[in-house]
Coordinates of C-alpha atoms in Angstrom, one line a residue:
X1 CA -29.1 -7.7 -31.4
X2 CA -28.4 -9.7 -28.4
X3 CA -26.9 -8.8 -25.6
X4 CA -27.1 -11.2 -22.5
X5 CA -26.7 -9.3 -18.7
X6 CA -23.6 -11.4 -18.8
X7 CA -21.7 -13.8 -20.6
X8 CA -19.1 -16.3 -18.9
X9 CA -18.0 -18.0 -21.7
X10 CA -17.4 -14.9 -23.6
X11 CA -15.2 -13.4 -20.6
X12 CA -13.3 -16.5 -20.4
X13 CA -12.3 -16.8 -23.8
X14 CA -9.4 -14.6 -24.4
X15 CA -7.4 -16.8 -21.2
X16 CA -8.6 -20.1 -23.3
X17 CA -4.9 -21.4 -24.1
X18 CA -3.6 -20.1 -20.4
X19 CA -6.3 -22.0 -18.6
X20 CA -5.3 -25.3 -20.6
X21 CA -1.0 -24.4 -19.6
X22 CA -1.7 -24.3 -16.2
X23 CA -4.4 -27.1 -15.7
X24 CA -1.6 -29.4 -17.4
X25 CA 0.9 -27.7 -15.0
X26 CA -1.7 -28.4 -11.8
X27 CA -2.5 -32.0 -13.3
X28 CA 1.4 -32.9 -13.7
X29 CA 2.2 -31.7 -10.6
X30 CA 0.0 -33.6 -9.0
X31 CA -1.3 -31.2 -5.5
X32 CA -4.2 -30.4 -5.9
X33 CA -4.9 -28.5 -2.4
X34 CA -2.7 -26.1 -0.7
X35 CA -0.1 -26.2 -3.3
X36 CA 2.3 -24.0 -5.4
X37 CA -0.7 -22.5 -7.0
X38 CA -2.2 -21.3 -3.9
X39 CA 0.5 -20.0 -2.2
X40 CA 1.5 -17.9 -5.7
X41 CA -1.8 -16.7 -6.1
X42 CA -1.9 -15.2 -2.5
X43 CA 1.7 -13.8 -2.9
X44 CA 0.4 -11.7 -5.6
X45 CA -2.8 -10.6 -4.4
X46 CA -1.2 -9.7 -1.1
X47 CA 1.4 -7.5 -3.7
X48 CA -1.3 -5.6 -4.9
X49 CA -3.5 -5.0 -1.6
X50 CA -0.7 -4.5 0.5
X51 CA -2.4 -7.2 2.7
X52 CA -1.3 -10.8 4.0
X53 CA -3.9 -13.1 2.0
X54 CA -5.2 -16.8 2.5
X55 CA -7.4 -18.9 0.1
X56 CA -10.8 -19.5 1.1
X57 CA -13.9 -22.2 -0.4
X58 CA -15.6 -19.0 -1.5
X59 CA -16.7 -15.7 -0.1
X60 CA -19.4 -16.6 2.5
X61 CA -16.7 -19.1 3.9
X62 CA -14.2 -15.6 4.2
X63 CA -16.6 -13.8 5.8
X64 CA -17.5 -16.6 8.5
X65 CA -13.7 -17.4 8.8
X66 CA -13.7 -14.2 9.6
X67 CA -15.7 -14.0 12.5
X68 CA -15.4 -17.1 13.5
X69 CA -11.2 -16.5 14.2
X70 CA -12.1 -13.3 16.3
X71 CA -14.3 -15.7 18.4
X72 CA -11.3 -17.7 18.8
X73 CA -8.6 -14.7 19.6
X74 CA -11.7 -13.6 22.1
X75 CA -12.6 -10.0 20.9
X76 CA -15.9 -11.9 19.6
X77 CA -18.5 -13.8 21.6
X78 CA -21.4 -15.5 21.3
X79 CA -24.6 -12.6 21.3
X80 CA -22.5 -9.7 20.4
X81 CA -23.9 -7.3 17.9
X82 CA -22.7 -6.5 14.4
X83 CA -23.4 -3.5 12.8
X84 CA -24.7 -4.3 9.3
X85 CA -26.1 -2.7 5.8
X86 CA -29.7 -3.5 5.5
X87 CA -29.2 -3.0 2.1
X88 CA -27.0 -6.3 0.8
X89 CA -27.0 -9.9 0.1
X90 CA -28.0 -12.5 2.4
X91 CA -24.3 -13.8 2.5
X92 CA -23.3 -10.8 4.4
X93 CA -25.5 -11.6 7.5
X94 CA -25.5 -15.0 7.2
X95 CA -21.8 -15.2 7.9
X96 CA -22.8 -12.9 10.8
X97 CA -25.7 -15.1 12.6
X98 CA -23.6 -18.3 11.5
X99 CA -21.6 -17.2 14.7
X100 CA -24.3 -16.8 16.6
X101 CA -23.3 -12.8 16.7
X102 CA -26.3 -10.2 16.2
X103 CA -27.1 -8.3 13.0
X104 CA -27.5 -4.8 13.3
X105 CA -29.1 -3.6 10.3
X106 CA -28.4 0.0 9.2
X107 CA -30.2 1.9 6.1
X108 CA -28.2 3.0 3.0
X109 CA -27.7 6.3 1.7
X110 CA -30.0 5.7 -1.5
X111 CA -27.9 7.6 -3.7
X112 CA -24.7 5.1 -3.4
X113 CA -26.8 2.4 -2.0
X114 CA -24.3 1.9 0.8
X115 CA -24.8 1.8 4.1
X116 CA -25.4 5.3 5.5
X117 CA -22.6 6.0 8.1
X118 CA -24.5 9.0 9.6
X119 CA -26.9 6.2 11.3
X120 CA -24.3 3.9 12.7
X121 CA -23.4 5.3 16.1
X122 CA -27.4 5.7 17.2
X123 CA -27.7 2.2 16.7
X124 CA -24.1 1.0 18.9
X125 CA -24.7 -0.4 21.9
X126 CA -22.9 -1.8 25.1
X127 CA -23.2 -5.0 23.0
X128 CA -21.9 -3.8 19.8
X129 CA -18.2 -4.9 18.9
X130 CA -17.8 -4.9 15.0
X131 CA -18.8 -3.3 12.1
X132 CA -19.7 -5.1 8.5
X133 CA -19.1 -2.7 5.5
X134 CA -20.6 -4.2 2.2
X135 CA -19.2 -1.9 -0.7
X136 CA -21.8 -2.9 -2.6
X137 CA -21.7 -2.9 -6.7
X138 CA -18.0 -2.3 -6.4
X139 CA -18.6 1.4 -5.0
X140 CA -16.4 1.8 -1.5
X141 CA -18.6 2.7 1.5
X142 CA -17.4 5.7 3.2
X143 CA -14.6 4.4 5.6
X144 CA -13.0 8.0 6.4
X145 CA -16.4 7.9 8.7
X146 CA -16.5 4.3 9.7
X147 CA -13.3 3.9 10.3
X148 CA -13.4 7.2 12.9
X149 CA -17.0 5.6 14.2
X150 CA -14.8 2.5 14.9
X151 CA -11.9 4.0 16.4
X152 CA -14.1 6.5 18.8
X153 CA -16.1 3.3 19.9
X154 CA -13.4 0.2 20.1
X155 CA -15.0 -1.5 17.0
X156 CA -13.7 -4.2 14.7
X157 CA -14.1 -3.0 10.8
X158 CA -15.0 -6.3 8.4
X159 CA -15.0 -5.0 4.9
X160 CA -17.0 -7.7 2.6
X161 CA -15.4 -7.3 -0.2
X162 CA -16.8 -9.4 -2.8
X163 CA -17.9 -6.5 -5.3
X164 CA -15.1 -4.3 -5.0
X165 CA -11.8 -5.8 -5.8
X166 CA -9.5 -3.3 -7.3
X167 CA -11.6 0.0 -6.1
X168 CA -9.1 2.1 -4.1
X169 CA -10.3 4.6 -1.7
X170 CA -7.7 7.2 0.1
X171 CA -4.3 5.2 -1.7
X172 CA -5.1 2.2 -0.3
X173 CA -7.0 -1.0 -2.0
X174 CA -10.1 -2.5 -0.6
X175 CA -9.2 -5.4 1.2
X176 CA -6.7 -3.5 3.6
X177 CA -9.2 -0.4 4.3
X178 CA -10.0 -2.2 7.5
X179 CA -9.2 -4.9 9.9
X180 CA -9.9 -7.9 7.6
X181 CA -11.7 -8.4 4.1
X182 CA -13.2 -11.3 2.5
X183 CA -13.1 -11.7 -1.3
X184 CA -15.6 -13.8 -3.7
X185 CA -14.1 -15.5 -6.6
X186 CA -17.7 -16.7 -8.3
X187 CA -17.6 -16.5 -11.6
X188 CA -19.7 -13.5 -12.5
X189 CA -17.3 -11.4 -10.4
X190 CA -14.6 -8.9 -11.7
X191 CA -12.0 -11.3 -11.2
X192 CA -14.2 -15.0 -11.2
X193 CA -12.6 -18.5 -11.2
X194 CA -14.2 -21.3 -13.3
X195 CA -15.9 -23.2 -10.1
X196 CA -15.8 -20.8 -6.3
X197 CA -13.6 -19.4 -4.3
X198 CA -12.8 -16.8 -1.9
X199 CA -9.9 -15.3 0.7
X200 CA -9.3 -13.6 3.1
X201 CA -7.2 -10.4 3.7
X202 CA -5.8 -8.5 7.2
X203 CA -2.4 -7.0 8.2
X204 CA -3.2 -9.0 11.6
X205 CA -0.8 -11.9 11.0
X206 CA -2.3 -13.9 14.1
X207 CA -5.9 -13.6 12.3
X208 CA -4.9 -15.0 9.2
X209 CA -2.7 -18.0 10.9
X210 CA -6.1 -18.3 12.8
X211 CA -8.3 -18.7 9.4
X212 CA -5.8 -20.7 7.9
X213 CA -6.2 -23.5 10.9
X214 CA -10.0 -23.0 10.9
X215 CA -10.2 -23.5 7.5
X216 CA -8.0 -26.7 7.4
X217 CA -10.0 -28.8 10.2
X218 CA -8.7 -26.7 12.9
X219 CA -5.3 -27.4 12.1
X220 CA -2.0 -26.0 10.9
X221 CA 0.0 -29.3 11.7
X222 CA -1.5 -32.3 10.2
X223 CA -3.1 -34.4 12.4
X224 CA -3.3 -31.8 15.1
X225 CA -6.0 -30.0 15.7
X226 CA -6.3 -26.3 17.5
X227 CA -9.6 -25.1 16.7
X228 CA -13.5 -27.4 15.9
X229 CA -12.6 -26.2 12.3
X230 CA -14.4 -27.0 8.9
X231 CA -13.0 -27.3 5.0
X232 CA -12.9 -24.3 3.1
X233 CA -9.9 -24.3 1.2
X234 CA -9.1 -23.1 -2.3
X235 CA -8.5 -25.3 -4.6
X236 CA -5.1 -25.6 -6.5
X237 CA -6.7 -25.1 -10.1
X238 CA -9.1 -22.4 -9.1
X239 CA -5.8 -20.5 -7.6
X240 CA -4.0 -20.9 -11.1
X241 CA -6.8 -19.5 -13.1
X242 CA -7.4 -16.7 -10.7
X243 CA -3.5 -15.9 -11.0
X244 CA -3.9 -15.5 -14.6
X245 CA -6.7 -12.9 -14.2
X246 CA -5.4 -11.3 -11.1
X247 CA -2.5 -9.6 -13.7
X248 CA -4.9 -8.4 -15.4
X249 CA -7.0 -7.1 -12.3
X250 CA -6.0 -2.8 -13.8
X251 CA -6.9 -3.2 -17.5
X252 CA -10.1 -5.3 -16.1
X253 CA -11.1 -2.6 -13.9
X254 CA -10.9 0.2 -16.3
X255 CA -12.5 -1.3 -19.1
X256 CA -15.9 -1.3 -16.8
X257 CA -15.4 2.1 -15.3
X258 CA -14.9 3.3 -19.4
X259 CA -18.4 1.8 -20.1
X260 CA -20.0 2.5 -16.6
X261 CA -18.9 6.6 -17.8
X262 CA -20.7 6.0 -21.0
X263 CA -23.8 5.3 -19.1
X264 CA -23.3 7.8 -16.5
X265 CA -22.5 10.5 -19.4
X266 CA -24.9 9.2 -22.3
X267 CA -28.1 7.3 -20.5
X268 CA -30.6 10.2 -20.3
X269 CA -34.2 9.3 -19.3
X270 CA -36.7 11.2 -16.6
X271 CA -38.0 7.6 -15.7
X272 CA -34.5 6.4 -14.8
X273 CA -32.0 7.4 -11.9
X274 CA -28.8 6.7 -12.5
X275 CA -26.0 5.4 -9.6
X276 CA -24.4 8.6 -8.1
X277 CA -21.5 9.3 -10.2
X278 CA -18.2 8.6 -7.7
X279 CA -16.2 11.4 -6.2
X280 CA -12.9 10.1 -7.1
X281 CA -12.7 7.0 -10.2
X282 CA -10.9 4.9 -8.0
X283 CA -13.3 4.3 -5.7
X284 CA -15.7 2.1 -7.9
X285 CA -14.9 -1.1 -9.7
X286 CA -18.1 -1.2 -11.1
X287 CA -18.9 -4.8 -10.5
X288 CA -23.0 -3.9 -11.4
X289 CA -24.4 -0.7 -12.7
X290 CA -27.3 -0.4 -11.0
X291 CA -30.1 1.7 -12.6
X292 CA -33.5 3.2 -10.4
X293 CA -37.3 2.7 -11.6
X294 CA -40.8 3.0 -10.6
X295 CA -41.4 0.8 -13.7
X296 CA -38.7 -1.9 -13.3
X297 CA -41.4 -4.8 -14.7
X298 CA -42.3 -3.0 -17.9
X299 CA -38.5 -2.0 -18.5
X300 CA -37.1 -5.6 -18.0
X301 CA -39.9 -6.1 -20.6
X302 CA -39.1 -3.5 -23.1
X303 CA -35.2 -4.3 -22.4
X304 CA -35.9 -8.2 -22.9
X305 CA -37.5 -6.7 -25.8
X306 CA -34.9 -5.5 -27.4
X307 CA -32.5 -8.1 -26.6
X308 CA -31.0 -7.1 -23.8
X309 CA -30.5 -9.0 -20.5
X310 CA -31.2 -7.5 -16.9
X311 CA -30.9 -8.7 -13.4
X312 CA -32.6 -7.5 -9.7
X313 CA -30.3 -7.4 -7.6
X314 CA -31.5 -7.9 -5.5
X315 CA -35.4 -8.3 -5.0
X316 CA -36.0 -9.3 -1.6
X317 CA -33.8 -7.7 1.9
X318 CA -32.6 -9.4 3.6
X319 CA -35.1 -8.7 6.6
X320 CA -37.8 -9.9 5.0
X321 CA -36.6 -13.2 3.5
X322 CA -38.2 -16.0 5.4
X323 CA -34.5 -17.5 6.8
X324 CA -34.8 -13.9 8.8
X325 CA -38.4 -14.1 9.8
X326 CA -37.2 -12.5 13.1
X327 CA -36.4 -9.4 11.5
X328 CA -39.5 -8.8 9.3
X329 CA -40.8 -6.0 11.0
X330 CA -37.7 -4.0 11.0
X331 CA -38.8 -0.7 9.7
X332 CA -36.0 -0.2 7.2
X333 CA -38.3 2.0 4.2
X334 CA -35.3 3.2 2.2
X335 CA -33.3 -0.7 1.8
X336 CA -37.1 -1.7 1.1
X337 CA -37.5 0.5 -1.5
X338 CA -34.1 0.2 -3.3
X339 CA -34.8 -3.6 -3.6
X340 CA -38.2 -2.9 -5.6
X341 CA -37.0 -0.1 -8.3
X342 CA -33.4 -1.3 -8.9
X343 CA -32.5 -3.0 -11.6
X344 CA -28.7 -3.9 -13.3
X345 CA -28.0 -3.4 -16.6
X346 CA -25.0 -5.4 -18.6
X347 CA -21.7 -4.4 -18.0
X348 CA -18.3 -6.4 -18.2
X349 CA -15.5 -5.6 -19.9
X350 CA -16.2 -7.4 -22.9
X351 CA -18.9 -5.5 -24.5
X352 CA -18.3 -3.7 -27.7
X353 CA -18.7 0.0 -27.9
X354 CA -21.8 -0.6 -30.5
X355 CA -23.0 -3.4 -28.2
X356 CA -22.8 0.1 -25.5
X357 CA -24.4 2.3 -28.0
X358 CA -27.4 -0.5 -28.3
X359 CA -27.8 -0.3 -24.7
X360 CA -27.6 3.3 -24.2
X361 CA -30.0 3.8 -27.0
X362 CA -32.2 1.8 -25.6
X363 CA -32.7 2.9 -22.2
X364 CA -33.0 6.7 -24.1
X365 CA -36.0 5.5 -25.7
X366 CA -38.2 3.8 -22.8
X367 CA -41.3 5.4 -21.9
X368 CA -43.7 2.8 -19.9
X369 CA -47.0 3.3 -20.7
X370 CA -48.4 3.8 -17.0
X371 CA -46.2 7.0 -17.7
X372 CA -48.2 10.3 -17.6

């Protein structure tokens, strides 16, 4: 059997004839960029987040559109610091030292592999104005504490947001668990368009009119020009497919928390360590399951193997990548750690139940042979 880590085409398929509809519909109407299709598509995201919403270029663009409009409404400036997750992907603090603000970097709890909140307020200084929460693999970080860290200290909370969409965490969404959230629409997300795309969520109303300039040129009249803004806009077509998924956003969701339970309940080997099983369901969307082992090289062997695709995600920090050469001799043992024994098994909503039982089965019967 063959079981690619994931497969696009296969995902895609059921919304085949949908996607053909509305590119016709996009073609024949003849906007292609801040049309019907985007305004729709935010409309209804903003329904189910309870959140106004704007289109982005893609999630790294959200993020930095992000930071970039608090600069301009002045509760950001140049050299402020940013309290960060050691443990995530480059994206997250790029969009961070793209505004020339300071990264922060904070260890995870190694158990969700989000950011530890325990750690945060030793590391806020006079300097400090915002915190980034990453929930990473789709599991919500624990905002009851941040969002009390934030409130005692006068901090901004930035959810990124590009793993998690349609986790829930205290009967609200991610995306409104904070003051603003940035979404990814690649394709391998839980929702993914068929090119990139992004947005941007906040019940701040000023913020988003702010984005929506920045990411037009600097402008919200034509012609006229606010802000030294840049292009990140999403594109009509990309809005129209996402609106066709986006309805589908609940069944989506709990077709990978029905598999990710199978693993968590069935996948039983001493040289694996499973993610921490969530509190409440609601709170993971389960965009990776992320598996734990001092033998990660010979199981991606034995997996590959057996037919079955992996990924490392991810397997260099972001400290010690050479863009972040300043930060290299961070001492941040757990994040380094995480990125050498983790390693993501498939899981999408389109695998079969005996594809599942393959997989499980598998993993059951690994033993490396550096094993005692």
């Amino acid at each position: 059997m063959q079981i690619p880590f994931l497969e696009l085409k296969r995902v895609n398929h059921s919304y085949h004839d949908e996607f053909q509809r509305v590119f016709s519909e996009v073609l024949e109407a003849g906007w292609y960029l801040q049309g019907e299709q985007n305004k729709l598509f935010a409309q209804e995201l903003s329904a189910i987040i309870e959140a106004s919403v704007i289109g982005t270029g893609n999630g790294l663009d959200a993020l930095r559109l992000i930071f970039r409009a608090y600069k301009e409404l002045g509760q950001l400036a140049d050299g402020d610091e940013v309290i960060v997750p050691a443990n995530t992907y480059i994206a997250s603090i790029l969009a961070v030292s793209d505004n020339n603000l300071k990264p922060v970097l904070i260890e995870p709890e190694p158990d969700t592999f989000n950011i530890d909140s325990s750690l945060i307020e030793a590391h806020i200084s006079s300097k400090t104005r915002a915190i980034l929460v990453v929930h990473l693999y789709g599991l919500i970080a624990g905002m009851d504490e941040i969002n009390a860290i934030a409130k005692r200290n006068n901090l901004l909370v930035i959810e990124d947001n590009a793993q998690a969409i349609g986790a829930s965490y205290g009967g609200r969404m991610s995306g409104n668990l904070g003051h603003a959230a940035a979404f990814s629409f690649y394709p391998g997300k839980n929702i993914g368009a068929l090119g990139d795309g992004g947005a941007v969520s906040s019940n701040d109303n000023q913020l988003i009119q702010v984005v929506g300039s920045l990411a037009n040129y600097g402008s919200s009249e034509k012609y006229i020009n606010e802000f030294k803004g840049f292009n990140s806009r999403l594109d009509e077509v990309q809005a129209a497919f996402l609106r066709i998924k986006l309805k589908d956003l609940s069944a989506i969701t709990d077709a990978r928390r029905a598999i990710a339970c199978e693993y968590l309940n069935r996948i039983n080997n001493k040289y694996l360590t499973l993610p921490k099983k969530p509190i409440n369901d609601k709170h993971h969307a389960w965009h990776l399951f992320v598996i734990r082992t001092h033998y990660r090289d010979e199981l991606m062997a034995y997996l590959a193997n057996q037919g079955i695709g992996t990924m490392i995600h991810y397997p260099v920090p972001p400290h010690l990548q050479k863009a972040y050469s300043e930060l290299k001799n961070m001492n941040l043992p757990i994040t380094g750690e995480l990125h050498k024994t983790v390693l993501s098994i498939p899981l999408h909503q389109c695998l079969s139940a005996i594809e599942v039982d393959y997989i499980i089965d598998a993993l059951n019967r690994f033993c490396p042979n550096a094993a005692e």
